[in-house]
CSV table of N, CA and C in Angstrom, one decimal:
chain,number,residue,atom,x,y,z
A,41,LEU,N,23.6,31.3,-25.7
A,41,LEU,CA,23.0,30.5,-25.1
A,41,LEU,C,22.4,29.6,-24.6
A,42,SER,N,21.4,31.1,-24.6
A,42,SER,CA,20.3,30.8,-24.1
A,42,SER,C,19.4,30.3,-24.8
A,43,ASN,N,19.2,31.7,-26.2
A,43,ASN,CA,18.7,32.0,-27.6
A,43,ASN,C,19.3,30.0,-27.8
A,44,SER,N,19.7,30.3,-28.1
A,44,SER,CA,19.3,28.4,-29.0
A,44,SER,C,19.3,27.7,-27.8
A,45,LEU,N,19.2,27.9,-27.0
A,45,LEU,CA,18.3,26.4,-26.1
A,45,LEU,C,16.6,26.2,-26.4
A,46,GLU,N,17.0,28.3,-26.3
A,46,GLU,CA,14.8,28.2,-26.3
A,46,GLU,C,14.5,27.6,-27.4
A,47,GLY,N,15.2,27.8,-28.3
A,47,GLY,CA,14.8,27.5,-30.1
A,47,GLY,C,14.5,25.7,-29.8
A,48,GLU,N,14.7,25.2,-28.6
A,48,GLU,CA,14.9,24.0,-28.8
A,48,GLU,C,13.9,23.5,-28.3
A,49,GLY,N,13.1,24.6,-26.9
A,49,GLY,CA,12.6,24.4,-26.4
A,49,GLY,C,12.5,24.2,-25.2
A,50,LEU,N,13.9,23.6,-24.3
A,50,LEU,CA,13.9,24.0,-23.5
A,50,LEU,C,14.0,24.4,-22.8
A,51,ASP,N,13.2,24.5,-21.6
A,51,ASP,CA,12.7,25.3,-20.5
A,51,ASP,C,14.0,25.5,-19.4
A,52,ILE,N,14.6,27.1,-19.5
A,52,ILE,CA,15.2,28.7,-19.5
A,52,ILE,C,15.0,29.2,-18.2
A,53,ARG,N,15.3,28.4,-17.2
A,53,ARG,CA,15.1,29.1,-15.9
A,53,ARG,C,16.0,30.4,-15.4
A,54,ASP,N,15.7,30.6,-14.3
A,54,ASP,CA,16.3,31.9,-13.8
A,54,ASP,C,18.1,31.6,-13.5
A,55,GLN,N,19.2,32.5,-13.6
A,55,GLN,CA,20.5,32.4,-13.0
A,55,GLN,C,20.0,31.4,-11.4
A,56,ASN,N,19.0,32.3,-11.1
A,56,ASN,CA,18.1,31.7,-9.1
A,56,ASN,C,18.7,30.7,-8.9
A,57,ASP,N,18.1,29.7,-10.2
A,57,ASP,CA,17.6,28.1,-9.7
A,57,ASP,C,19.6,27.8,-9.2
A,58,VAL,N,19.9,28.3,-9.6
A,58,VAL,CA,21.5,27.7,-9.3
A,58,VAL,C,22.1,28.1,-8.7
A,59,ILE,N,22.7,27.6,-7.2
A,59,ILE,CA,23.1,28.1,-5.6
A,59,ILE,C,24.6,26.8,-6.0
A,60,ASP,N,25.3,26.9,-5.0
A,60,ASP,CA,26.6,26.1,-5.2
A,60,ASP,C,25.5,25.0,-3.7
A,61,ALA,N,27.2,24.3,-3.7
A,61,ALA,CA,26.8,23.7,-2.7
A,61,ALA,C,26.8,22.9,-1.9
A,62,ALA,N,27.6,24.0,-1.1
A,62,ALA,CA,27.1,24.2,0.4
A,62,ALA,C,26.3,24.7,0.7
A,63,THR,N,25.8,25.8,-0.6
A,63,THR,CA,23.9,26.3,-0.1
A,63,THR,C,23.4,25.1,-0.1
A,64,PHE,N,23.0,24.5,-1.3
A,64,PHE,CA,22.1,23.4,-1.6
A,64,PHE,C,22.6,22.0,0.3
A,65,ILE,N,23.9,21.7,0.4
A,65,ILE,CA,23.9,21.5,1.7
A,65,ILE,C,23.1,21.8,2.7
A,66,ALA,N,22.9,23.1,2.8
A,66,ALA,CA,22.4,23.7,4.4
A,66,ALA,C,20.7,23.9,4.3
A,67,SER,N,20.4,23.8,2.5
A,67,SER,CA,18.8,23.9,2.8
A,67,SER,C,17.6,23.1,2.5
A,68,LYS,N,16.6,22.9,3.0
A,68,LYS,CA,15.8,22.2,4.5
A,68,LYS,C,14.6,21.6,3.3
A,69,ASP,N,14.3,20.3,3.6
A,69,ASP,CA,13.8,19.9,2.3
A,69,ASP,C,12.5,19.1,3.4
A,70,GLU,N,11.2,19.2,2.4
A,70,GLU,CA,10.1,17.9,3.2
A,70,GLU,C,10.9,16.8,3.3
A,71,HIS,N,10.9,16.4,4.2
A,71,HIS,CA,11.4,15.4,5.3
A,71,HIS,C,10.2,13.9,4.6
A,72,PRO,N,10.4,13.1,3.0
A,72,PRO,CA,9.6,12.5,3.1
A,72,PRO,C,9.3,10.8,4.1
A,73,ALA,N,8.3,10.4,3.6
A,73,ALA,CA,7.8,9.5,4.4
A,73,ALA,C,8.3,7.8,4.2
A,74,TRP,N,8.7,7.6,5.3
A,74,TRP,CA,9.3,6.5,4.9
A,74,TRP,C,9.2,5.6,5.3
A,75,LEU,N,9.1,3.6,4.4
A,75,LEU,CA,8.4,2.2,4.6
A,75,LEU,C,9.8,1.8,5.6
A,76,LEU,N,10.5,2.2,5.5
A,76,LEU,CA,12.2,2.0,5.7
A,76,LEU,C,13.3,3.5,6.2
A,77,LYS,N,13.3,3.5,7.4
A,77,LYS,CA,13.5,4.4,7.0
A,77,LYS,C,15.5,5.0,6.0
A,78,ASN,N,15.1,5.3,5.2
A,78,ASN,CA,16.2,5.5,5.0
A,78,ASN,C,17.6,5.4,3.8
A,79,LEU,N,15.9,4.0,3.1
A,79,LEU,CA,15.8,2.9,2.7
A,79,LEU,C,15.1,2.7,1.8
A,80,LEU,N,14.0,3.1,1.9
A,80,LEU,CA,12.2,2.5,1.4
A,80,LEU,C,11.4,3.3,1.0
A,81,PRO,N,11.0,4.7,0.7
A,81,PRO,CA,10.6,5.6,0.8
A,81,PRO,C,9.0,5.5,-0.1
A,82,SER,N,8.2,5.4,1.2
A,82,SER,CA,6.8,4.9,0.4
A,82,SER,C,5.8,6.4,-1.2
A,83,SER,N,5.4,5.5,-0.9
A,83,SER,CA,4.0,6.7,-2.3
A,83,SER,C,5.6,6.3,-3.4
A,84,SER,N,6.2,5.9,-3.7
A,84,SER,CA,7.5,6.3,-4.6
A,84,SER,C,7.4,4.3,-5.4
A,85,LEU,N,8.8,4.7,-6.9
A,85,LEU,CA,8.9,2.7,-7.2
A,85,LEU,C,9.2,2.8,-7.0
A,86,THR,N,10.3,1.6,-6.6
A,86,THR,CA,11.1,2.1,-6.4
A,86,THR,C,12.5,0.7,-6.2
A,87,ILE,N,13.4,0.8,-7.9
A,87,ILE,CA,14.3,-0.3,-8.2
A,87,ILE,C,15.1,-1.0,-7.3
A,88,CYS,N,15.0,-2.2,-7.2
A,88,CYS,CA,16.6,-3.0,-7.0
A,88,CYS,C,17.0,-3.8,-8.1
A,89,ALA,N,18.1,-3.7,-8.7
A,89,ALA,CA,19.0,-4.2,-9.9
A,89,ALA,C,20.1,-4.6,-9.5
A,90,GLY,N,20.2,-5.9,-10.1
A,90,GLY,CA,21.6,-6.3,-9.9
A,90,GLY,C,21.9,-7.7,-10.7
A,91,HIS,N,22.7,-8.3,-11.3
A,91,HIS,CA,23.3,-9.3,-11.4
A,91,HIS,C,22.3,-10.4,-11.8
A,92,ALA,N,21.6,-10.9,-12.8
A,92,ALA,CA,20.4,-12.1,-13.1
A,92,ALA,C,20.8,-13.3,-11.6
A,93,ASN,N,21.5,-13.8,-11.3
A,93,ASN,CA,22.1,-15.1,-10.3
A,93,ASN,C,22.7,-15.4,-8.9
A,94,ARG,N,22.3,-14.7,-8.6
A,94,ARG,CA,22.4,-14.9,-7.2
A,94,ARG,C,23.4,-13.7,-6.1
A,95,SER,N,22.1,-12.0,-6.8
A,95,SER,CA,23.1,-11.8,-5.9
A,95,SER,C,22.3,-10.6,-4.2
A,96,GLY,N,21.7,-11.3,-4.0
A,96,GLY,CA,20.5,-11.4,-3.0
A,96,GLY,C,19.8,-9.8,-3.3
A,97,LYS,N,19.2,-10.2,-4.1
A,97,LYS,CA,17.6,-8.8,-4.3
A,97,LYS,C,17.1,-9.9,-3.8
A,98,THR,N,16.6,-10.9,-3.9
A,98,THR,CA,15.0,-11.7,-3.3
A,98,THR,C,15.2,-11.1,-2.0
A,99,TRP,N,17.2,-11.4,-0.6
A,99,TRP,CA,16.7,-11.7,-0.1
A,99,TRP,C,16.4,-10.4,0.3
A,100,LEU,N,17.2,-9.8,0.0
A,100,LEU,CA,16.8,-7.7,0.3
A,100,LEU,C,15.9,-6.9,0.4
A,101,ALA,N,14.7,-8.0,-1.1
A,101,ALA,CA,13.5,-8.0,-0.7
A,101,ALA,C,12.3,-8.4,0.2
A,102,LEU,N,12.9,-9.8,0.9
A,102,LEU,CA,12.4,-10.3,1.1
A,102,LEU,C,12.0,-9.3,3.0
A,103,TYR,N,13.7,-9.4,3.2
A,103,TYR,CA,14.1,-8.8,4.3
A,103,TYR,C,13.0,-7.9,4.6
A,104,GLN,N,13.6,-6.8,4.0
A,104,GLN,CA,12.2,-5.5,4.0
A,104,GLN,C,10.6,-6.1,3.8
A,105,ALA,N,10.3,-7.2,3.6
A,105,ALA,CA,8.7,-7.2,3.8
A,105,ALA,C,8.6,-7.9,4.8
A,106,PHE,N,9.8,-8.4,5.3
A,106,PHE,CA,9.7,-8.4,6.7
A,106,PHE,C,9.2,-8.0,7.4
A,107,SER,N,10.1,-6.8,7.5
A,107,SER,CA,10.5,-5.4,8.5
A,107,SER,C,9.1,-5.0,8.6
A,108,ILE,N,8.9,-4.5,6.9
A,108,ILE,CA,7.1,-3.8,6.9
A,108,ILE,C,6.0,-4.7,7.5
A,109,VAL,N,5.7,-5.7,7.3
A,109,VAL,CA,4.7,-6.2,7.9
A,109,VAL,C,5.1,-6.2,9.4
A,110,THR,N,5.7,-6.4,9.6
A,110,THR,CA,6.2,-7.0,11.4
A,110,THR,C,6.9,-5.6,12.6
A,111,GLY,N,7.0,-4.3,11.5
A,111,GLY,CA,7.5,-3.7,12.9
A,111,GLY,C,8.8,-3.8,13.2
A,112,ARG,N,9.9,-4.5,12.3
A,112,ARG,CA,11.0,-4.5,12.9
A,112,ARG,C,11.7,-4.0,12.3
A,113,SER,N,13.1,-3.7,13.3
A,113,SER,CA,14.7,-3.5,12.7
A,113,SER,C,14.7,-5.0,11.6
A,114,LEU,N,14.4,-5.6,10.9
A,114,LEU,CA,15.8,-6.3,10.2
A,114,LEU,C,16.9,-6.2,10.2
A,115,LEU,N,16.6,-5.2,9.1
A,115,LEU,CA,18.1,-4.9,8.3
A,115,LEU,C,18.9,-3.4,9.3
A,116,GLU,N,20.1,-4.0,9.5
A,116,GLU,CA,20.2,-3.0,10.5
A,116,GLU,C,20.6,-1.5,8.7
A,117,ASN,N,20.2,-0.8,10.9
A,117,ASN,CA,20.6,1.4,10.2
A,117,ASN,C,19.0,1.5,9.7
A,118,PHE,N,18.1,0.6,9.3
A,118,PHE,CA,16.9,0.8,7.7
A,118,PHE,C,15.5,1.2,9.1
A,119,PRO,N,15.3,0.9,10.4
A,119,PRO,CA,14.1,0.6,11.0
A,119,PRO,C,12.9,1.3,9.8
A,120,PRO,N,12.0,0.2,10.1
A,120,PRO,CA,10.5,0.3,9.2
A,120,PRO,C,9.4,1.8,10.3
A,121,GLU,N,9.3,2.7,9.8
A,121,GLU,CA,8.8,3.5,10.2
A,121,GLU,C,7.2,3.1,10.8
A,122,GLY,N,6.1,3.9,11.2
A,122,GLY,CA,5.1,3.8,11.5
A,122,GLY,C,4.7,2.9,12.3
A,123,LYS,N,3.8,2.0,11.9
A,123,LYS,CA,3.1,0.8,12.5
A,123,LYS,C,3.3,0.2,11.1
A,124,LYS,N,2.9,-1.5,11.5
A,124,LYS,CA,3.2,-2.6,11.1
A,124,LYS,C,1.7,-2.5,9.7
A,125,LYS,N,2.8,-2.9,8.5
A,125,LYS,CA,2.3,-2.5,7.5
A,125,LYS,C,2.0,-3.5,6.6
A,126,ASN,N,0.6,-3.8,5.8
A,126,ASN,CA,0.8,-5.0,5.0
A,126,ASN,C,1.6,-4.5,3.5
A,127,VAL,N,1.9,-6.5,2.8
A,127,VAL,CA,3.4,-6.2,1.9
A,127,VAL,C,2.5,-7.6,1.1
A,128,LEU,N,2.9,-7.1,-0.6
A,128,LEU,CA,2.3,-8.2,-1.5
A,128,LEU,C,4.0,-8.2,-2.1
A,129,TYR,N,3.7,-9.5,-2.3
A,129,TYR,CA,4.5,-10.2,-2.9
A,129,TYR,C,4.7,-11.1,-3.7
A,130,ILE,N,4.4,-10.4,-5.3
A,130,ILE,CA,4.9,-11.3,-6.6
A,130,ILE,C,5.8,-12.2,-6.7
A,131,SER,N,5.7,-13.3,-6.5
A,131,SER,CA,7.4,-14.1,-7.3
A,131,SER,C,6.8,-14.2,-8.6
A,132,GLU,N,7.2,-13.9,-9.4
A,132,GLU,CA,8.0,-14.9,-11.2
A,132,GLU,C,9.0,-16.2,-11.2
A,133,GLU,N,9.9,-15.9,-9.5
A,133,GLU,CA,10.8,-16.1,-10.4
A,133,GLU,C,11.1,-18.1,-9.2
A,134,GLY,N,11.7,-19.2,-9.7
A,134,GLY,CA,11.9,-20.1,-8.9
A,134,GLY,C,10.8,-21.2,-8.7
A,135,GLU,N,12.3,-21.7,-8.0
A,135,GLU,CA,10.5,-23.2,-7.2
A,135,GLU,C,10.1,-22.2,-5.8
A,136,ARG,N,8.5,-23.0,-5.1
A,136,ARG,CA,7.4,-22.6,-4.7
A,136,ARG,C,8.9,-23.2,-3.3
A,137,SER,N,9.5,-24.4,-3.0
A,137,SER,CA,10.6,-24.9,-2.1
A,137,SER,C,11.1,-24.0,-1.4
A,138,GLU,N,11.8,-23.5,-2.7
A,138,GLU,CA,12.5,-22.0,-2.7
A,138,GLU,C,12.6,-20.9,-1.6
A,139,LEU,N,11.7,-20.7,-2.4
A,139,LEU,CA,10.7,-19.7,-1.5
A,139,LEU,C,10.3,-19.8,-0.3
A,140,ARG,N,9.2,-21.3,0.4
A,140,ARG,CA,9.6,-21.3,1.5
A,140,ARG,C,10.0,-21.1,1.9
A,141,HIS,N,11.6,-22.0,1.6
A,141,HIS,CA,13.3,-22.3,2.9
A,141,HIS,C,13.0,-20.5,3.2
A,142,ARG,N,13.4,-20.2,2.2
A,142,ARG,CA,14.3,-18.2,2.6
A,142,ARG,C,12.5,-17.3,3.7
A,143,LEU,N,11.9,-17.5,3.0
A,143,LEU,CA,10.8,-17.1,4.0
A,143,LEU,C,11.0,-18.1,5.2
A,144,LEU,N,10.9,-18.8,5.3
A,144,LEU,CA,11.3,-19.7,6.9
A,144,LEU,C,12.4,-19.4,7.4
A,145,ALA,N,13.9,-19.3,6.6
A,145,ALA,CA,14.6,-19.1,7.4
A,145,ALA,C,14.8,-17.6,8.2
A,146,ILE,N,14.2,-16.8,7.0
A,146,ILE,CA,14.5,-15.1,7.8
A,146,ILE,C,13.4,-15.2,9.1
A,147,ALA,N,12.2,-15.9,8.8
A,147,ALA,CA,11.4,-16.1,10.4
A,147,ALA,C,11.6,-16.6,11.7
A,148,LEU,N,12.4,-18.1,11.3
A,148,LEU,CA,13.7,-18.7,12.2
A,148,LEU,C,14.9,-17.6,13.1
A,149,GLU,N,15.4,-17.4,12.3
A,149,GLU,CA,16.9,-16.3,12.2
A,149,GLU,C,16.6,-14.7,12.7
A,150,ASN,N,15.4,-14.5,12.7
A,150,ASN,CA,14.5,-13.1,13.5
A,150,ASN,C,13.5,-13.5,14.5
A,151,ASN,N,12.7,-15.1,14.6
A,151,ASN,CA,12.1,-15.0,15.9
A,151,ASN,C,11.3,-14.7,15.5
A,152,ILE,N,10.3,-14.8,14.0
A,152,ILE,CA,9.0,-15.0,13.9
A,152,ILE,C,7.7,-15.7,13.8
A,153,GLU,N,6.6,-15.7,14.3
A,153,GLU,CA,6.3,-16.1,14.4
A,153,GLU,C,4.6,-16.4,13.2
A,154,LYS,N,4.4,-17.1,12.9
A,154,LYS,CA,3.7,-17.5,11.2
A,154,LYS,C,2.6,-16.6,11.8
A,155,GLU,N,2.0,-16.4,13.0
A,155,GLU,CA,0.2,-15.8,13.1
A,155,GLU,C,1.3,-14.5,12.8
A,156,GLU,N,2.0,-13.8,12.9
A,156,GLU,CA,3.0,-12.2,12.9
A,156,GLU,C,2.7,-12.2,11.2
A,157,LEU,N,2.8,-13.3,10.9
A,157,LEU,CA,2.7,-13.3,9.4
A,157,LEU,C,1.1,-12.7,8.7
A,158,LYS,N,0.1,-13.8,9.1
A,158,LYS,CA,-0.6,-13.7,9.1
A,158,LYS,C,-1.4,-12.2,8.6
A,159,SER,N,-2.6,-12.0,7.3
A,159,SER,CA,-3.3,-11.1,7.4
A,159,SER,C,-2.3,-9.6,6.9
A,160,SER,N,-1.1,-10.0,7.0
A,160,SER,CA,-0.5,-8.8,6.7
A,160,SER,C,0.7,-9.0,5.3
A,161,PHE,N,1.6,-10.3,5.0
A,161,PHE,CA,2.3,-10.7,4.3
A,161,PHE,C,1.8,-11.9,3.6
A,162,PHE,N,1.7,-10.8,2.0
A,162,PHE,CA,0.2,-12.1,1.5
A,162,PHE,C,1.4,-11.8,0.1
A,163,ILE,N,1.7,-13.8,-0.9
A,163,ILE,CA,2.4,-14.1,-2.0
A,163,ILE,C,1.5,-14.1,-3.0
A,164,ALA,N,1.7,-14.0,-4.2
A,164,ALA,CA,1.8,-14.9,-5.4
A,164,ALA,C,2.4,-15.7,-6.1
A,165,HIS,N,2.9,-16.4,-6.3
A,165,HIS,CA,4.1,-17.1,-6.0
A,165,HIS,C,3.3,-17.7,-8.1
A,166,ARG,N,4.4,-17.5,-8.3
A,166,ARG,CA,4.5,-17.9,-10.1
A,166,ARG,C,3.1,-18.6,-11.3
A,167,THR,N,2.9,-16.7,-10.4
A,167,THR,CA,0.9,-17.1,-11.2
A,167,THR,C,1.3,-16.7,-13.2
A,168,GLY,N,2.2,-16.1,-13.2
A,168,GLY,CA,2.2,-15.7,-15.5
A,168,GLY,C,2.0,-14.3,-15.3
A,169,PHE,N,2.1,-13.2,-13.7
A,169,PHE,CA,1.9,-12.4,-13.5
A,169,PHE,C,2.6,-11.3,-14.8
A,170,LYS,N,1.8,-11.0,-15.6
A,170,LYS,CA,3.0,-9.5,-17.0
A,170,LYS,C,2.5,-8.1,-16.1
A,171,LEU,N,3.2,-6.9,-16.0
A,171,LEU,CA,2.6,-6.0,-16.3
A,171,LEU,C,2.6,-5.6,-17.1
A,172,LYS,N,2.5,-5.3,-18.6
A,172,LYS,CA,1.9,-4.4,-19.8
A,172,LYS,C,0.7,-5.2,-20.1
A,173,ASN,N,0.3,-6.1,-19.5
A,173,ASN,CA,-1.1,-7.0,-20.0
A,173,ASN,C,-2.4,-6.4,-18.9
A,174,LEU,N,-3.2,-6.1,-19.6
A,174,LEU,CA,-4.6,-5.3,-18.2
A,174,LEU,C,-5.3,-5.7,-17.8
A,175,ARG,N,-5.1,-7.9,-18.0
A,175,ARG,CA,-6.5,-8.3,-17.1
A,175,ARG,C,-5.2,-7.9,-16.2
A,176,TRP,N,-3.9,-8.8,-15.7
A,176,TRP,CA,-2.8,-8.7,-14.8
A,176,TRP,C,-2.9,-7.7,-14.4
A,177,LYS,N,-3.0,-6.1,-15.1
A,177,LYS,CA,-3.0,-4.8,-14.2
A,177,LYS,C,-4.8,-5.0,-13.1
A,178,ASN,N,-6.0,-5.5,-13.8
A,178,ASN,CA,-6.8,-5.3,-13.1
A,178,ASN,C,-6.6,-6.1,-11.6
A,179,TRP,N,-5.8,-7.2,-11.9
A,179,TRP,CA,-5.5,-8.0,-10.7
A,179,TRP,C,-5.1,-7.8,-10.0
A,180,LEU,N,-4.2,-7.0,-10.1
A,180,LEU,CA,-2.8,-6.3,-10.3
A,180,LEU,C,-4.2,-5.1,-8.7
A,181,PHE,N,-5.1,-4.2,-9.3
A,181,PHE,CA,-6.0,-3.7,-8.4
A,181,PHE,C,-6.8,-4.6,-7.7
A,182,LYS,N,-7.3,-5.3,-8.1
A,182,LYS,CA,-7.6,-6.0,-7.0
A,182,LYS,C,-7.2,-6.8,-5.9
A,183,GLN,N,-5.8,-7.4,-6.6
A,183,GLN,CA,-5.2,-7.9,-4.6
A,183,GLN,C,-4.9,-6.0,-3.5
A,184,VAL,N,-5.1,-5.1,-4.3
A,184,VAL,CA,-4.3,-3.7,-4.2
A,184,VAL,C,-5.9,-3.4,-2.3
A,185,ASP,N,-6.8,-3.3,-4.1
A,185,ASP,CA,-8.2,-3.6,-2.8
A,185,ASP,C,-8.5,-4.5,-2.1
A,186,LEU,N,-8.0,-5.6,-2.0
A,186,LEU,CA,-8.5,-6.4,-1.0
A,186,LEU,C,-7.5,-6.5,0.2
A,187,PHE,N,-5.8,-6.7,-0.4
A,187,PHE,CA,-4.9,-7.0,0.6
A,187,PHE,C,-4.8,-5.0,1.8
A,188,ARG,N,-5.2,-3.9,0.7
A,188,ARG,CA,-4.3,-2.6,0.5
A,188,ARG,C,-3.1,-2.6,1.4
A,189,PRO,N,-1.6,-3.2,0.9
A,189,PRO,CA,-0.2,-3.3,0.8
A,189,PRO,C,0.2,-2.1,1.0
A,190,SER,N,1.1,-1.8,1.0
A,190,SER,CA,2.0,-0.1,1.5
A,190,SER,C,2.8,-0.6,0.4
A,191,LEU,N,3.4,-2.0,0.7
A,191,LEU,CA,4.4,-1.9,-0.2
A,191,LEU,C,4.0,-3.6,-1.6
A,192,ILE,N,4.0,-3.5,-2.6
A,192,ILE,CA,3.9,-4.6,-3.2
A,192,ILE,C,5.5,-4.5,-4.1
A,193,ILE,N,6.3,-5.8,-3.9
A,193,ILE,CA,7.4,-6.3,-4.2
A,193,ILE,C,6.9,-7.5,-5.8
A,194,VAL,N,7.9,-6.6,-6.9
A,194,VAL,CA,7.1,-7.9,-7.7
A,194,VAL,C,8.2,-8.5,-8.6
A,195,ASP,N,8.5,-9.1,-8.3
A,195,ASP,CA,10.4,-10.3,-8.2
A,195,ASP,C,10.4,-11.7,-9.5
A,196,THR,N,10.7,-10.8,-10.2
A,196,THR,CA,11.6,-10.1,-10.4
A,196,THR,C,10.4,-9.4,-11.9
A,197,PHE,N,11.5,-8.5,-12.1
A,197,PHE,CA,11.0,-6.8,-13.4
A,197,PHE,C,11.1,-7.9,-15.2
A,198,SER,N,12.1,-8.3,-14.5
A,198,SER,CA,12.4,-8.8,-16.0
A,198,SER,C,11.4,-10.2,-16.4
A,199,ARG,N,10.9,-10.8,-15.2
A,199,ARG,CA,10.3,-11.9,-15.4
A,199,ARG,C,9.0,-11.4,-15.6
A,200,SER,N,8.3,-10.5,-15.7
A,200,SER,CA,6.7,-10.2,-15.5
A,200,SER,C,7.1,-9.0,-16.3
A,201,PHE,N,7.6,-8.0,-17.4
A,201,PHE,CA,7.8,-7.7,-18.3
A,201,PHE,C,8.4,-8.0,-19.4
A,202,HIS,N,7.4,-8.1,-20.5
A,202,HIS,CA,7.8,-8.8,-21.9
A,202,HIS,C,8.0,-7.1,-23.2
A,203,GLY,N,9.1,-6.8,-23.5
A,203,GLY,CA,9.3,-5.8,-24.3
A,203,GLY,C,10.3,-5.1,-23.9
A,204,LYS,N,10.6,-4.3,-24.4
A,204,LYS,CA,12.0,-3.9,-24.9
A,204,LYS,C,12.5,-3.0,-23.2
A,205,GLN,N,13.0,-3.9,-22.3
A,205,GLN,CA,13.5,-3.0,-20.8
A,205,GLN,C,14.1,-1.9,-21.1
A,206,ASN,N,14.4,-1.4,-22.1
A,206,ASN,CA,15.7,-0.3,-22.5
A,206,ASN,C,14.7,0.8,-23.1
A,207,ASP,N,13.4,0.6,-23.2
A,207,ASP,CA,12.9,2.2,-24.3
A,207,ASP,C,12.0,2.6,-22.7
A,208,ALA,N,12.1,4.3,-22.8
A,208,ALA,CA,11.6,4.4,-21.7
A,208,ALA,C,10.1,3.7,-21.7
A,209,GLU,N,10.0,5.1,-23.1
A,209,GLU,CA,7.7,4.1,-23.3
A,209,GLU,C,7.1,2.9,-22.8
A,210,GLU,N,8.4,2.2,-23.4
A,210,GLU,CA,7.3,0.3,-22.5
A,210,GLU,C,7.5,0.4,-21.0
A,211,ILE,N,8.5,1.3,-20.5
A,211,ILE,CA,8.1,0.8,-19.3
A,211,ILE,C,7.5,1.6,-18.8
A,212,GLU,N,7.5,3.1,-18.7
A,212,GLU,CA,6.5,3.7,-18.8
A,212,GLU,C,5.1,3.2,-18.6
A,213,ALA,N,4.9,2.5,-20.1
A,213,ALA,CA,3.4,1.8,-20.4
A,213,ALA,C,3.1,1.1,-18.9
A,214,ALA,N,4.0,0.8,-18.8
A,214,ALA,CA,3.9,-1.3,-18.4
A,214,ALA,C,3.6,-0.8,-16.3
A,215,ILE,N,4.4,-0.1,-16.1
A,215,ILE,CA,4.0,0.6,-14.5
A,215,ILE,C,3.2,1.9,-14.2
């Protein structure tokens, strides 16, 4: 087996790299830094996927954003870690009034004053943002320099990415 794999250019590892599940579970890891504990790691790419309509992706993204911006635990069992952080939310779907209604509903439900969101929760709505476009990538870099977000939400990927979503090379180029 190992001779045939080596011929394929695969990295052949030592047998010691394979361990039983009990040992694997008992092993110690470095603990990742979290934006929302055990849900949203920092310094990573996270994708929330679901059915195209009314599956709750936008609501989840907004609750995550509010939790991170306010430092409050709005999602049961997933408290924000550390101090309050900035969020950039790029919304490429829905009407402005619908997004405004959702933001207001979350704020009212959780007694969040508008002032808590000032200078920390930034929204770009229906800008035409495109992940693969160099002009839009430069625009995004400028927003990051201006607002220093710890989280960038692109809602939705399908409206911001024009290409074959099952093509790994196209996806990699976009992100």
